[in-house]
mmCIF file of C-alpha atoms and ligand atoms in Angstrom:
data_model
loop_
_atom_site.group_PDB
_atom_site.id
_atom_site.type_symbol
_atom_site.label_atom_id
_atom_site.label_comp_id
_atom_site.label_asym_id
_atom_site.label_seq_id
_atom_site.Cartn_x
_atom_site.Cartn_y
_atom_site.Cartn_z
ATOM 1 C CA MET D 1 11.554 -15.124 29.816
ATOM 2 C CA GLU D 2 8.302 -13.301 30.397
ATOM 3 C CA GLY D 3 8.662 -9.629 29.440
ATOM 4 C CA THR D 4 11.820 -10.052 27.729
ATOM 5 C CA ALA D 5 12.227 -9.402 24.037
ATOM 6 C CA VAL D 6 13.670 -12.384 22.217
ATOM 7 C CA PRO D 7 15.958 -11.288 19.431
ATOM 8 C CA GLY D 8 14.433 -11.848 16.045
ATOM 9 C CA ARG D 9 10.911 -12.127 17.468
ATOM 10 C CA LEU D 10 8.455 -9.534 16.862
ATOM 11 C CA THR D 11 6.934 -7.863 20.037
ATOM 12 C CA TRP D 12 4.266 -5.419 20.589
ATOM 13 C CA GLU D 13 5.368 -1.922 21.283
ATOM 14 C CA VAL D 14 3.600 1.201 22.148
ATOM 15 C CA ALA D 15 3.868 3.786 19.350
ATOM 16 C CA THR D 16 2.873 7.599 19.577
ATOM 17 C CA VAL D 17 1.092 9.205 16.541
ATOM 18 C CA THR D 18 3.172 12.074 15.490
ATOM 19 C CA ALA D 19 1.096 13.258 12.490
ATOM 20 C CA ALA D 20 -2.414 12.437 10.853
ATOM 21 C CA THR D 21 -2.811 13.632 7.391
ATOM 22 C CA ARG D 22 -6.067 13.538 5.340
ATOM 23 C CA GLU D 23 -5.481 11.983 1.936
ATOM 24 C CA THR D 24 -8.910 11.572 0.789
ATOM 25 C CA PRO D 25 -12.350 11.949 2.352
ATOM 26 C CA SER D 26 -12.035 8.371 3.643
ATOM 27 C CA VAL D 27 -8.185 7.994 3.968
ATOM 28 C CA ARG D 28 -5.692 9.176 6.331
ATOM 29 C CA THR D 29 -1.798 8.833 6.709
ATOM 30 C CA ILE D 30 -0.746 8.361 10.305
ATOM 31 C CA GLY D 31 2.923 9.021 11.321
ATOM 32 C CA LEU D 32 4.262 6.905 14.019
ATOM 33 C CA ASP D 33 6.954 7.181 16.527
ATOM 34 C CA VAL D 34 8.096 3.631 17.413
ATOM 35 C CA PRO D 35 10.851 3.950 20.074
ATOM 36 C CA SER D 36 12.896 0.787 19.180
ATOM 37 C CA TRP D 37 11.861 0.433 15.592
ATOM 38 C CA PRO D 38 14.611 -1.748 13.873
ATOM 39 C CA GLY D 39 14.133 -0.389 10.489
ATOM 40 C CA HIS D 40 12.106 -1.696 7.574
ATOM 41 C CA ARG D 41 12.215 -2.257 3.806
ATOM 42 C CA ALA D 42 9.934 -0.899 1.275
ATOM 43 C CA GLY D 43 6.892 -3.011 0.776
ATOM 44 C CA GLN D 44 6.756 -4.453 4.342
ATOM 45 C CA HIS D 45 3.893 -4.059 6.861
ATOM 46 C CA LEU D 46 3.227 -3.749 10.400
ATOM 47 C CA ASP D 47 0.429 -4.903 12.779
ATOM 48 C CA VAL D 48 -1.732 -2.664 14.872
ATOM 49 C CA ARG D 49 -3.505 -3.840 17.957
ATOM 50 C CA LEU D 50 -6.270 -1.757 19.659
ATOM 51 C CA THR D 51 -7.491 -2.914 23.084
ATOM 52 C CA ALA D 52 -10.740 -1.794 24.549
ATOM 53 C CA GLU D 53 -11.216 -0.974 28.256
ATOM 54 C CA ASP D 54 -12.939 -4.242 28.793
ATOM 55 C CA GLY D 55 -9.835 -6.054 27.483
ATOM 56 C CA TYR D 56 -11.268 -6.775 24.066
ATOM 57 C CA SER D 57 -8.506 -6.411 21.371
ATOM 58 C CA ALA D 58 -8.448 -6.448 17.725
ATOM 59 C CA GLU D 59 -5.382 -6.656 15.252
ATOM 60 C CA ARG D 60 -4.913 -5.445 11.650
ATOM 61 C CA SER D 61 -2.219 -5.321 9.227
ATOM 62 C CA TYR D 62 -1.144 -2.071 7.515
ATOM 63 C CA SER D 63 1.538 -1.553 4.825
ATOM 64 C CA ILE D 64 4.309 0.957 5.732
ATOM 65 C CA ALA D 65 3.804 3.883 3.574
ATOM 66 C CA ALA D 66 7.416 4.963 3.743
ATOM 67 C CA ALA D 67 10.794 4.381 2.228
ATOM 68 C CA ALA D 68 13.314 2.526 4.339
ATOM 69 C CA ASP D 69 14.962 5.772 5.509
ATOM 70 C CA ASP D 70 11.691 7.674 6.228
ATOM 71 C CA PRO D 71 9.938 7.714 9.565
ATOM 72 C CA VAL D 72 7.186 5.064 10.062
ATOM 73 C CA ALA D 73 3.833 5.882 8.637
ATOM 74 C CA ILE D 74 0.723 3.996 7.643
ATOM 75 C CA THR D 75 -2.223 5.059 5.283
ATOM 76 C CA VAL D 76 -5.636 3.702 6.061
ATOM 77 C CA GLU D 77 -8.721 3.577 4.314
ATOM 78 C CA ARG D 78 -12.023 3.616 6.298
ATOM 79 C CA LEU D 79 -14.353 0.738 5.704
ATOM 80 C CA ASP D 80 -17.708 2.146 6.974
ATOM 81 C CA ASP D 81 -18.668 -1.251 8.619
ATOM 82 C CA GLY D 82 -15.282 -2.089 9.823
ATOM 83 C CA GLU D 83 -14.056 -2.498 13.387
ATOM 84 C CA VAL D 84 -10.656 -0.920 13.363
ATOM 85 C CA SER D 85 -10.300 1.395 10.260
ATOM 86 C CA PRO D 86 -13.054 3.958 11.224
ATOM 87 C CA TYR D 87 -11.154 4.515 14.581
ATOM 88 C CA LEU D 88 -7.852 5.039 12.913
ATOM 89 C CA THR D 89 -9.111 7.298 10.221
ATOM 90 C CA GLU D 90 -11.632 9.445 12.250
ATOM 91 C CA ASP D 91 -10.878 9.187 16.139
ATOM 92 C CA LEU D 92 -7.093 8.703 16.432
ATOM 93 C CA ARG D 93 -5.330 12.196 17.330
ATOM 94 C CA VAL D 94 -1.669 13.264 17.238
ATOM 95 C CA GLY D 95 -0.157 12.229 20.634
ATOM 96 C CA ASP D 96 -2.414 9.257 21.036
ATOM 97 C CA GLN D 97 -0.677 5.888 21.484
ATOM 98 C CA LEU D 98 -1.435 2.393 20.197
ATOM 99 C CA GLU D 99 0.309 -0.890 20.012
ATOM 100 C CA VAL D 100 2.370 -1.947 16.791
ATOM 101 C CA ARG D 101 4.513 -4.836 15.833
ATOM 102 C CA GLY D 102 6.827 -4.980 13.023
ATOM 103 C CA PRO D 103 8.072 -4.795 10.457
ATOM 104 C CA VAL D 104 6.517 -7.762 8.980
ATOM 105 C CA GLY D 105 7.112 -9.581 5.697
ATOM 106 C CA GLY D 106 10.138 -10.466 3.630
ATOM 107 C CA TYR D 107 8.669 -11.317 0.219
ATOM 108 C CA PHE D 108 6.683 -8.356 -0.859
ATOM 109 C CA VAL D 109 9.688 -5.962 -0.720
ATOM 110 C CA TRP D 110 11.975 -4.070 -3.167
ATOM 111 C CA GLU D 111 15.460 -2.893 -2.662
ATOM 112 C CA THR D 112 17.545 -1.263 -5.279
ATOM 113 C CA ALA D 113 19.624 -4.402 -5.954
ATOM 114 C CA ASP D 114 16.337 -6.198 -6.884
ATOM 115 C CA GLY D 115 16.384 -4.013 -10.149
ATOM 116 C CA GLY D 116 13.518 -3.980 -12.799
ATOM 117 C CA PRO D 117 11.947 -2.885 -14.886
ATOM 118 C CA LEU D 118 9.340 -2.595 -12.332
ATOM 119 C CA LEU D 119 5.568 -2.904 -12.954
ATOM 120 C CA LEU D 120 3.457 -1.597 -9.949
ATOM 121 C CA ILE D 121 -0.316 -2.336 -10.014
ATOM 122 C CA ALA D 122 -2.531 -1.283 -7.300
ATOM 123 C CA GLY D 123 -6.297 -1.320 -6.557
ATOM 124 C CA GLY D 124 -7.518 1.156 -4.009
ATOM 125 C CA SER D 125 -5.441 1.292 -0.842
ATOM 126 C CA GLY D 126 -3.096 -1.216 -2.430
ATOM 127 C CA ILE D 127 -1.126 1.873 -3.575
ATOM 128 C CA VAL D 128 0.285 2.120 -0.116
ATOM 129 C CA PRO D 129 3.347 -0.286 -0.348
ATOM 130 C CA LEU D 130 3.917 0.675 -3.855
ATOM 131 C CA ARG D 131 4.224 4.241 -2.858
ATOM 132 C CA ALA D 132 6.811 3.105 -0.498
ATOM 133 C CA ILE D 133 8.708 1.340 -3.237
ATOM 134 C CA LEU D 134 8.532 4.521 -5.450
ATOM 135 C CA ARG D 135 9.997 6.503 -2.657
ATOM 136 C CA GLN D 136 12.643 3.942 -2.132
ATOM 137 C CA ARG D 137 13.591 4.183 -5.776
ATOM 138 C CA GLU D 138 13.771 7.839 -5.738
ATOM 139 C CA HIS D 139 15.784 8.122 -2.380
ATOM 140 C CA SER D 140 18.301 5.625 -3.495
ATOM 141 C CA GLY D 141 18.778 7.496 -6.785
ATOM 142 C CA SER D 142 17.777 4.266 -8.794
ATOM 143 C CA ASP D 143 17.101 4.845 -12.448
ATOM 144 C CA VAL D 144 15.154 1.477 -12.735
ATOM 145 C CA PRO D 145 12.170 2.200 -15.262
ATOM 146 C CA VAL D 146 8.750 1.894 -13.533
ATOM 147 C CA ARG D 147 5.204 1.563 -14.850
ATOM 148 C CA LEU D 148 2.501 2.011 -12.502
ATOM 149 C CA LEU D 149 -1.081 1.319 -13.094
ATOM 150 C CA TYR D 150 -3.500 2.381 -10.378
ATOM 151 C CA SER D 151 -7.154 1.556 -10.249
ATOM 152 C CA ALA D 152 -9.672 3.299 -8.006
ATOM 153 C CA ARG D 153 -13.478 3.800 -8.113
ATOM 154 C CA THR D 154 -13.470 7.716 -8.562
ATOM 155 C CA GLN D 155 -10.735 10.548 -8.895
ATOM 156 C CA SER D 156 -11.462 11.802 -5.452
ATOM 157 C CA GLU D 157 -10.551 8.266 -4.047
ATOM 158 C CA LEU D 158 -7.017 8.268 -5.634
ATOM 159 C CA ILE D 159 -4.491 8.204 -2.754
ATOM 160 C CA TYR D 160 -1.219 10.300 -3.134
ATOM 161 C CA HIS D 161 -2.753 11.701 -6.368
ATOM 162 C CA ASP D 162 -0.680 14.898 -6.330
ATOM 163 C CA GLU D 163 2.453 13.047 -5.423
ATOM 164 C CA LEU D 164 2.086 10.472 -8.045
ATOM 165 C CA ASP D 165 1.349 13.170 -10.749
ATOM 166 C CA ARG D 166 4.651 14.946 -9.919
ATOM 167 C CA HIS D 167 7.101 14.306 -12.755
ATOM 168 C CA HIS D 168 9.455 11.439 -11.892
ATOM 169 C CA ASP D 169 12.128 10.406 -14.393
ATOM 170 C CA GLY D 170 11.519 7.113 -15.629
ATOM 171 C CA VAL D 171 8.051 6.548 -14.030
ATOM 172 C CA GLU D 172 4.986 6.128 -16.195
ATOM 173 C CA VAL D 173 1.851 6.430 -14.387
ATOM 174 C CA SER D 174 -1.545 5.247 -15.612
ATOM 175 C CA TYR D 175 -4.794 5.583 -13.838
ATOM 176 C CA THR D 176 -8.150 3.760 -14.351
ATOM 177 C CA LEU D 177 -11.374 5.102 -12.752
ATOM 178 C CA THR D 178 -13.998 2.349 -12.542
ATOM 179 C CA ARG D 179 -17.143 4.047 -11.363
ATOM 180 C CA GLU D 180 -17.115 7.723 -12.274
ATOM 181 C CA GLN D 181 -14.817 9.913 -14.490
ATOM 182 C CA PRO D 182 -14.631 13.638 -14.309
ATOM 183 C CA VAL D 183 -15.287 15.607 -17.463
ATOM 184 C CA GLY D 184 -12.207 15.683 -19.696
ATOM 185 C CA TRP D 185 -10.714 12.512 -18.108
ATOM 186 C CA THR D 186 -7.998 11.167 -20.339
ATOM 187 C CA GLY D 187 -7.166 7.942 -18.332
ATOM 188 C CA TYR D 188 -8.933 4.542 -18.463
ATOM 189 C CA ALA D 189 -12.376 4.162 -17.431
ATOM 190 C CA ARG D 190 -12.860 0.420 -16.801
ATOM 191 C CA ARG D 191 -11.808 -2.410 -14.264
ATOM 192 C CA VAL D 192 -8.503 -3.932 -14.998
ATOM 193 C CA ASP D 193 -8.617 -6.663 -17.539
ATOM 194 C CA ASP D 194 -6.417 -8.544 -19.915
ATOM 195 C CA ALA D 195 -6.508 -6.020 -22.789
ATOM 196 C CA LEU D 196 -5.803 -3.119 -20.273
ATOM 197 C CA LEU D 197 -2.868 -5.123 -18.873
ATOM 198 C CA ALA D 198 -1.615 -5.675 -22.283
ATOM 199 C CA GLU D 199 -1.628 -1.893 -23.104
ATOM 200 C CA THR D 200 -0.045 -0.679 -19.946
ATOM 201 C CA ALA D 201 2.240 -3.358 -18.732
ATOM 202 C CA TRP D 202 5.803 -3.915 -19.733
ATOM 203 C CA PRO D 203 6.182 -6.542 -22.565
ATOM 204 C CA ALA D 204 6.965 -10.035 -20.801
ATOM 205 C CA GLY D 205 10.153 -10.111 -22.905
ATOM 206 C CA LYS D 206 11.629 -7.373 -20.802
ATOM 207 C CA ASN D 207 11.623 -9.593 -17.853
ATOM 208 C CA PRO D 208 9.766 -7.140 -15.561
ATOM 209 C CA LEU D 209 9.540 -7.554 -11.816
ATOM 210 C CA ALA D 210 5.769 -6.959 -10.879
ATOM 211 C CA PHE D 211 4.214 -5.906 -7.606
ATOM 212 C CA VAL D 212 0.398 -6.268 -7.409
ATOM 213 C CA CYS D 213 -1.505 -5.139 -4.328
ATOM 214 C CA GLY D 214 -5.075 -4.522 -3.344
ATOM 215 C CA PRO D 215 -8.303 -6.357 -2.583
ATOM 216 C CA THR D 216 -8.010 -10.190 -2.994
ATOM 217 C CA SER D 217 -10.085 -10.516 -6.145
ATOM 218 C CA PHE D 218 -8.327 -7.636 -7.824
ATOM 219 C CA VAL D 219 -4.893 -9.287 -7.105
ATOM 220 C CA GLU D 220 -5.893 -12.475 -8.360
ATOM 221 C CA THR D 221 -7.303 -11.220 -11.681
ATOM 222 C CA VAL D 222 -4.198 -9.092 -12.304
ATOM 223 C CA ALA D 223 -1.777 -11.662 -11.159
ATOM 224 C CA GLY D 224 -3.411 -14.245 -13.533
ATOM 225 C CA GLY D 225 -3.576 -11.749 -16.355
ATOM 226 C CA LEU D 226 0.249 -11.022 -16.205
ATOM 227 C CA VAL D 227 1.073 -14.646 -16.124
ATOM 228 C CA ALA D 228 -1.132 -15.072 -19.285
ATOM 229 C CA LEU D 229 0.907 -12.321 -20.881
ATOM 230 C CA GLY D 230 3.954 -14.348 -20.328
ATOM 231 C CA TYR D 231 5.278 -12.895 -17.064
ATOM 232 C CA GLU D 232 7.304 -15.336 -15.031
ATOM 233 C CA PRO D 233 5.082 -16.427 -11.917
ATOM 234 C CA GLY D 234 8.012 -16.060 -9.538
ATOM 235 C CA ARG D 235 8.458 -12.391 -10.771
ATOM 236 C CA VAL D 236 4.728 -11.532 -9.953
ATOM 237 C CA LYS D 237 4.808 -10.542 -6.343
ATOM 238 C CA THR D 238 1.446 -10.211 -4.792
ATOM 239 C CA GLU D 239 -0.070 -8.790 -1.477
ATOM 240 C CA ARG D 240 -3.855 -9.285 -0.713
ATOM 241 C CA PHE D 241 -5.621 -6.835 1.509
ATOM 242 C CA GLY D 242 -8.731 -8.929 1.978
ATOM 243 C CA GLY D 243 -12.293 -8.059 1.197
ATOM 244 C CA THR D 244 -13.852 -8.321 -2.247
ATOM 245 C CA GLY D 245 -12.872 -4.942 -3.378
ATOM 246 C CA GLY D 246 -14.431 -2.562 -5.719
ATOM 247 C CA SER D 247 -11.558 -1.179 -7.560
HETATM 248 C C1 FAD V 301 -0.517 -7.326 4.570
HETATM 249 C C2 FAD V 301 -1.877 -6.452 4.623
HETATM 250 C C3 FAD V 301 -1.514 -5.119 4.562
HETATM 251 C C4 FAD V 301 -2.624 -4.172 4.590
HETATM 252 N N1 FAD V 301 -2.405 -2.829 4.343
HETATM 253 C C5 FAD V 301 -3.421 -1.868 4.413
HETATM 254 C C6 FAD V 301 -3.129 -0.628 4.075
HETATM 255 O O1 FAD V 301 -1.958 -0.129 3.821
HETATM 256 N N2 FAD V 301 -4.185 0.345 4.171
HETATM 257 C C7 FAD V 301 -5.483 -0.135 4.352
HETATM 258 O O2 FAD V 301 -6.387 0.737 4.515
HETATM 259 N N3 FAD V 301 -5.732 -1.445 4.742
HETATM 260 C C8 FAD V 301 -4.788 -2.277 4.634
HETATM 261 N N4 FAD V 301 -5.016 -3.663 4.781
HETATM 262 C C9 FAD V 301 -6.267 -4.127 5.179
HETATM 263 C C10 FAD V 301 -6.440 -3.906 6.919
HETATM 264 O O3 FAD V 301 -5.587 -4.999 7.309
HETATM 265 C C11 FAD V 301 -7.967 -4.155 7.323
HETATM 266 O O4 FAD V 301 -8.390 -5.333 6.822
HETATM 267 C C12 FAD V 301 -8.856 -3.085 6.893
HETATM 268 O O5 FAD V 301 -8.345 -1.723 7.538
HETATM 269 C C13 FAD V 301 -10.353 -3.367 7.434
HETATM 270 O O6 FAD V 301 -10.194 -3.567 8.751
HETATM 271 P P1 FAD V 301 -11.513 -3.142 9.747
HETATM 272 O O7 FAD V 301 -11.379 -3.698 11.124
HETATM 273 O O8 FAD V 301 -11.913 -1.692 9.539
HETATM 274 O O9 FAD V 301 -12.788 -3.834 8.923
HETATM 275 P P2 FAD V 301 -13.272 -5.477 9.360
HETATM 276 O O10 FAD V 301 -14.184 -5.269 10.608
HETATM 277 O O11 FAD V 301 -12.148 -6.346 9.442
HETATM 278 O O12 FAD V 301 -14.175 -5.796 8.156
HETATM 279 C C14 FAD V 301 -15.316 -5.155 7.659
HETATM 280 C C15 FAD V 301 -15.660 -5.626 6.338
HETATM 281 O O13 FAD V 301 -14.992 -5.229 5.340
HETATM 282 C C16 FAD V 301 -14.439 -6.424 4.564
HETATM 283 N N5 FAD V 301 -12.995 -6.025 4.287
HETATM 284 C C17 FAD V 301 -11.935 -6.324 4.973
HETATM 285 N N6 FAD V 301 -10.910 -5.756 4.460
HETATM 286 C C18 FAD V 301 -11.278 -5.302 3.284
HETATM 287 C C19 FAD V 301 -10.633 -4.552 2.209
HETATM 288 N N7 FAD V 301 -9.267 -4.401 2.399
HETATM 289 N N8 FAD V 301 -11.289 -4.044 1.138
HETATM 290 C C20 FAD V 301 -12.570 -4.224 1.042
HETATM 291 N N9 FAD V 301 -13.324 -4.808 2.037
HETATM 292 C C21 FAD V 301 -12.588 -5.375 3.228
HETATM 293 C C22 FAD V 301 -14.676 -7.465 5.463
HETATM 294 O O14 FAD V 301 -14.785 -8.632 4.614
HETATM 295 C C23 FAD V 301 -15.853 -7.114 6.231
HETATM 296 O O15 FAD V 301 -16.930 -7.414 5.603
HETATM 297 C C24 FAD V 301 -3.994 -4.634 4.852
HETATM 298 C C25 FAD V 301 -4.154 -6.023 5.018
HETATM 299 C C26 FAD V 301 -3.042 -6.807 4.912
HETATM 300 C C27 FAD V 301 -3.366 -8.493 5.045
#
């Protein structure tokens, strides 16, 4: 069976970089052409494998930044002491190739039939799969009401800021900047805590479906806070990116 793709099993494939767009000083969106991509659902991720000339290889997961009917793209934040993200955000060029495997994950996904109301809560680059969900909602013409709470350290670190600020019917966006706020900032200015959740989240009585994504400690704080507000644990979906986070 060596070299033969087994149906249903994920295999590594060579993808070509089709676009590289700077989102913030430390974040890039990378468009990928993956020849036999089977399609994906909003919220899923893929794995990237980089192999050095000496054979050393490193694998990392990246959320797919695109709705199901959009071309595959990932959005990567550079961690200065990281092994993989500095290469993806600084060195990779259009036309370069890298290995990918996916789509991965069947739990942190949203499709129109899943309904809402939706509560999306992101810390830092945790906004990536939530952006895919927002785009999926828009593309499918869904009118499910959405509240998005997005936490970042500074305004310049908000990913997709212009896109999120564009008016979307039925989508309420709140930001919190935890380290530094520009003059005249009208959003929140502290880390997400129970009081901030109580102000911005749907009341539990509306039976919302929540998606929480970001650094591990952020996700745990928020998910715990939502359950304390009365959210049904099975309707609080979480995706942890690792690290301790600063959002
Ligand atoms: C399901 C899933 C989806 C993901 N999606 C995305 C995505 O869409 N965009 C994105 O930029 N990243 C995403 N990540 C994180 C990504 O997989 C890598 O962990 C990240 O790019 C760091 O890799 P690195 O090799 O540069 O750093 P490493 O060499 O692995 O780590 C360097 C240092 O940073 C710490 N660290 C690792 N990850 C994080 C983090 N997320 N935040 C803070 N500190 C961290 C480590 O503890 C270590 O000290 C996702 C992770 C998972 C599990």
